[in-house]
Every structure is written in structure tokens, then in C-alpha cells.
mmCIF file of C-alpha atoms in Angstrom:
data_model
loop_
_atom_site.group_PDB
_atom_site.id
_atom_site.type_symbol
_atom_site.label_atom_id
_atom_site.label_comp_id
_atom_site.label_asym_id
_atom_site.label_seq_id
_atom_site.Cartn_x
_atom_site.Cartn_y
_atom_site.Cartn_z
ATOM 1 C CA MET A 1233 19.283 -31.952 -42.432
ATOM 2 C CA SER A 1234 15.676 -31.729 -43.422
ATOM 3 C CA ASN A 1235 14.171 -32.124 -46.861
ATOM 4 C CA ILE A 1236 10.681 -31.156 -47.857
ATOM 5 C CA LEU A 1237 9.647 -32.694 -51.131
ATOM 6 C CA SER A 1238 6.380 -33.290 -52.796
ATOM 7 C CA PHE A 1239 5.368 -36.952 -52.727
ATOM 8 C CA SER A 1240 6.487 -38.644 -55.907
ATOM 9 C CA PRO A 1241 4.530 -41.521 -57.428
ATOM 10 C CA SER A 1242 7.884 -43.190 -58.169
ATOM 11 C CA SER A 1243 10.009 -45.078 -55.653
ATOM 12 C CA SER A 1244 13.312 -43.669 -56.944
ATOM 13 C CA PRO A 1245 13.157 -40.184 -55.321
ATOM 14 C CA LEU A 1246 11.813 -41.724 -52.117
ATOM 15 C CA LEU A 1247 14.632 -44.239 -51.990
ATOM 16 C CA CYS A 1248 17.215 -41.507 -52.701
ATOM 17 C CA THR A 1249 15.871 -39.318 -49.871
ATOM 18 C CA ILE A 1250 15.870 -42.181 -47.402
ATOM 19 C CA GLY A 1251 19.372 -43.177 -48.507
ATOM 20 C CA ARG A 1252 20.687 -39.647 -47.962
ATOM 21 C CA SER A 1253 19.182 -39.481 -44.507
ATOM 22 C CA GLY A 1254 20.982 -42.654 -43.398
ATOM 23 C CA ARG A 1255 24.464 -42.179 -44.856
ATOM 24 C CA PHE A 1256 27.714 -43.178 -43.236
ATOM 25 C CA GLY A 1257 26.163 -45.810 -41.001
ATOM 26 C CA HIS A 1258 23.914 -43.377 -39.139
ATOM 27 C CA LEU A 1259 20.360 -44.389 -38.463
ATOM 28 C CA ARG A 1260 17.855 -41.801 -39.585
ATOM 29 C CA LEU A 1261 14.144 -41.511 -39.960
ATOM 30 C CA ALA A 1262 12.431 -40.636 -43.225
ATOM 31 C CA ILE A 1263 8.958 -39.184 -42.867
ATOM 32 C CA ASN A 1264 6.587 -38.998 -45.797
ATOM 33 C CA LEU A 1265 3.503 -36.868 -45.717
ATOM 34 C CA VAL A 1266 1.003 -38.641 -47.877
ATOM 35 C CA THR A 1267 -2.363 -37.220 -48.875
ATOM 36 C CA TYR A 1268 -5.474 -39.280 -49.284
ATOM 37 C CA GLU A 1269 -5.012 -39.078 -53.040
ATOM 38 C CA ASP A 1270 -1.439 -40.441 -52.777
ATOM 39 C CA ARG A 1271 -2.397 -43.587 -50.847
ATOM 40 C CA PHE A 1272 -2.495 -45.750 -53.978
ATOM 41 C CA ASN A 1273 0.973 -44.532 -55.048
ATOM 42 C CA LEU A 1274 2.257 -45.367 -51.564
ATOM 43 C CA ASP A 1275 0.830 -48.891 -51.802
ATOM 44 C CA ARG A 1276 2.499 -49.327 -55.191
ATOM 45 C CA ILE A 1277 5.854 -48.077 -53.835
ATOM 46 C CA LYS A 1278 5.663 -50.430 -50.841
ATOM 47 C CA HIS A 1279 5.054 -53.322 -53.219
ATOM 48 C CA GLU A 1280 7.805 -52.141 -55.599
ATOM 49 C CA LEU A 1281 10.383 -51.886 -52.779
ATOM 50 C CA GLY A 1282 9.161 -54.982 -50.999
ATOM 51 C CA THR A 1283 8.912 -53.213 -47.670
ATOM 52 C CA GLU A 1284 6.391 -52.058 -45.125
ATOM 53 C CA ILE A 1285 5.819 -48.336 -44.726
ATOM 54 C CA GLY A 1286 3.674 -47.549 -41.747
ATOM 55 C CA PRO A 1287 2.922 -44.764 -39.328
ATOM 56 C CA ILE A 1288 5.640 -43.588 -36.972
ATOM 57 C CA PRO A 1289 5.570 -45.599 -33.745
ATOM 58 C CA ARG A 1290 4.700 -43.317 -30.847
ATOM 59 C CA GLU A 1291 7.846 -44.334 -28.925
ATOM 60 C CA ARG A 1292 10.049 -43.409 -31.880
ATOM 61 C CA ALA A 1293 8.303 -40.077 -32.331
ATOM 62 C CA ILE A 1294 8.886 -39.291 -28.650
ATOM 63 C CA GLN A 1295 12.524 -40.356 -28.940
ATOM 64 C CA VAL A 1296 13.047 -38.158 -32.011
ATOM 65 C CA GLN A 1297 11.520 -35.199 -30.159
ATOM 66 C CA ARG A 1298 13.776 -35.793 -27.123
ATOM 67 C CA GLU A 1299 16.863 -36.035 -29.324
ATOM 68 C CA LYS A 1300 15.918 -32.782 -31.000
ATOM 69 C CA GLU A 1301 15.410 -31.068 -27.637
ATOM 70 C CA GLN A 1302 18.745 -32.415 -26.357
ATOM 71 C CA LYS A 1303 20.563 -31.124 -29.426
ATOM 72 C CA GLU A 1304 18.913 -27.734 -29.035
ATOM 73 C CA ALA A 1305 19.838 -27.635 -25.327
ATOM 74 C CA ALA A 1306 23.443 -28.588 -26.132
ATOM 75 C CA LEU A 1307 23.589 -25.865 -28.795
ATOM 76 C CA ARG A 1308 22.215 -23.280 -26.352
ATOM 77 C CA GLN A 1309 24.768 -24.366 -23.769
ATOM 78 C CA GLN A 1310 27.597 -24.033 -26.307
ATOM 79 C CA GLN A 1311 26.366 -20.565 -27.253
ATOM 80 C CA GLN A 1312 26.208 -19.532 -23.595
ATOM 81 C CA GLN A 1313 29.706 -20.864 -22.973
ATOM 82 C CA GLY A 1314 30.948 -18.950 -26.003
ATOM 83 C CA GLN A 1315 29.341 -15.757 -24.718
ATOM 84 C CA GLN A 1316 30.830 -16.321 -21.259
ATOM 85 C CA GLN A 1317 34.275 -16.837 -22.789
ATOM 86 C CA GLN A 1318 33.911 -13.632 -24.784
ATOM 87 C CA GLN A 1319 32.832 -11.746 -21.669
ATOM 88 C CA SER A 1320 35.730 -13.226 -19.718
ATOM 89 C CA GLN A 1321 38.181 -12.270 -22.468
ATOM 90 C CA SER A 1322 36.736 -8.757 -22.596
ATOM 91 C CA ARG A 1323 37.048 -8.478 -18.810
ATOM 92 C CA ASP A 1324 40.652 -9.736 -18.971
ATOM 93 C CA GLN A 1325 41.443 -7.233 -21.732
ATOM 94 C CA ARG A 1326 39.923 -4.379 -19.692
ATOM 95 C CA GLU A 1327 41.972 -5.415 -16.660
ATOM 96 C CA GLN A 1328 45.149 -5.563 -18.747
ATOM 97 C CA LEU A 1329 44.428 -2.121 -20.159
ATOM 98 C CA GLN A 1330 43.865 -0.726 -16.665
ATOM 99 C CA GLN A 1331 47.153 -2.256 -15.504
ATOM 100 C CA LEU A 1332 48.989 -0.722 -18.454
ATOM 101 C CA GLN A 1333 47.425 2.660 -17.738
ATOM 102 C CA GLN A 1334 48.405 2.412 -14.064
ATOM 103 C CA GLN A 1335 51.956 1.478 -15.028
ATOM 104 C CA ALA A 1336 52.123 4.470 -17.361
ATOM 105 C CA VAL A 1337 50.929 6.778 -14.569
ATOM 106 C CA LEU A 1338 53.517 5.315 -12.177
ATOM 107 C CA ARG A 1339 56.293 5.826 -14.764
ATOM 108 C CA GLU A 1340 55.265 9.457 -15.227
ATOM 109 C CA GLN A 1341 55.228 10.001 -11.478
ATOM 110 C CA ALA A 1342 58.677 8.399 -11.129
ATOM 111 C CA GLN A 1343 60.026 10.660 -13.898
ATOM 112 C CA ARG A 1344 58.621 13.750 -12.140
ATOM 113 C CA VAL A 1345 60.199 12.674 -8.854
ATOM 114 C CA LEU A 1346 63.558 12.205 -10.613
ATOM 115 C CA GLN A 1347 63.272 15.621 -12.259
ATOM 116 C CA LEU A 1348 62.452 17.262 -8.921
ATOM 117 C CA GLN A 1349 65.374 15.505 -7.246
ATOM 118 C CA GLN A 1350 67.715 16.652 -10.013
ATOM 119 C CA GLN A 1351 66.431 20.214 -9.694
ATOM 120 C CA GLN A 1352 66.901 20.121 -5.913
ATOM 121 C CA MET A 1353 70.430 18.740 -6.255
ATOM 122 C CA MET A 1354 71.289 21.454 -8.779
ATOM 123 C CA ALA A 1355 69.845 24.103 -6.476
ATOM 124 C CA LEU A 1356 71.865 22.755 -3.532
ATOM 125 C CA HIS A 1357 74.972 22.619 -5.666
ATOM 126 C CA GLN A 1358 74.493 26.218 -6.747
ATOM 127 C CA GLU A 1359 73.966 27.291 -3.121
ATOM 128 C CA ASN A 1360 77.177 25.572 -2.079
ATOM 129 C CA HIS A 1361 79.168 26.798 -5.096
ATOM 130 C CA PRO A 1362 77.673 30.146 -6.101
ATOM 131 C CA LEU A 1363 80.583 31.350 -8.227
ATOM 132 C CA GLU A 1364 80.734 28.413 -10.601
ATOM 133 C CA ILE A 1365 79.404 29.200 -14.057
ATOM 134 C CA ASP A 1366 77.520 26.601 -15.986
ATOM 135 C CA ASN A 1367 78.806 26.495 -19.564
ATOM 136 C CA ASN A 1368 76.056 24.280 -20.867
#
């Protein structure tokens, strides 16, 4: 979560922002962009809170950047996996549809064969028994 706020001359909003960034036992980094005109307010806030507020150590800045890149890479990987799963599901659905269509064609062919066999048997029966009359 990122917050962009104007620098307040009071320590209360600063403390609230820092507190929100480090909730639930997670370590977070609060970055304040301070103008030249705000430097006296920053000194007063440091004194008021009894703490040291300094520039970001280079190592920490590099670590933050790496963490951000890792999260972005993980998100991209998750998105790619999701797309691959969707493609796989679509492929499976197409294959199932093709199988169903093939089964339908085979059923139709089997019905035609049965009809032809019945017609042939009736024709043979009529040849062998020409005088019988069908009352149906």
C-alpha cells in the first residue's frame, strides 16, 4: 500500500502513516519527501518524537527495490500460470466437444447400419414369403 501525503508540520499524521505501514508485526519503510522549506518542521518532529530521521541507507533502498521486483516477478508468474490453466482448460473443453461430436456421428452411423440391416431382412423375408400380407 502506498500513501502520498503532503508533509505535515505536526508529528501526529506522520506517526499515523508510519504506524499503518508497520501493522500486524510487519516491518515497513516510511519515506518522507521533505522540501528545503520543511527542514525545520522535520527537525522539530524528530525532537518531538525523540527519534532520528535520516536518509534511506543505500543497502535498504536496494533491498526494497529487489523486494518490489521479486513481487512483480511472482505476480507475472501467477498471471502466466493462470493464463496457461485457462488455455489448458479451453483445450480440454475443445477435445471433449470433439469427442462428443465423434460419438454422435458414430451413433448416427450405427443407426443407419441397423436400419439398412432391417430393410435387408424385410426384403429377404418378402422374397422368401411373397404371399404374406403385412397388416401394419
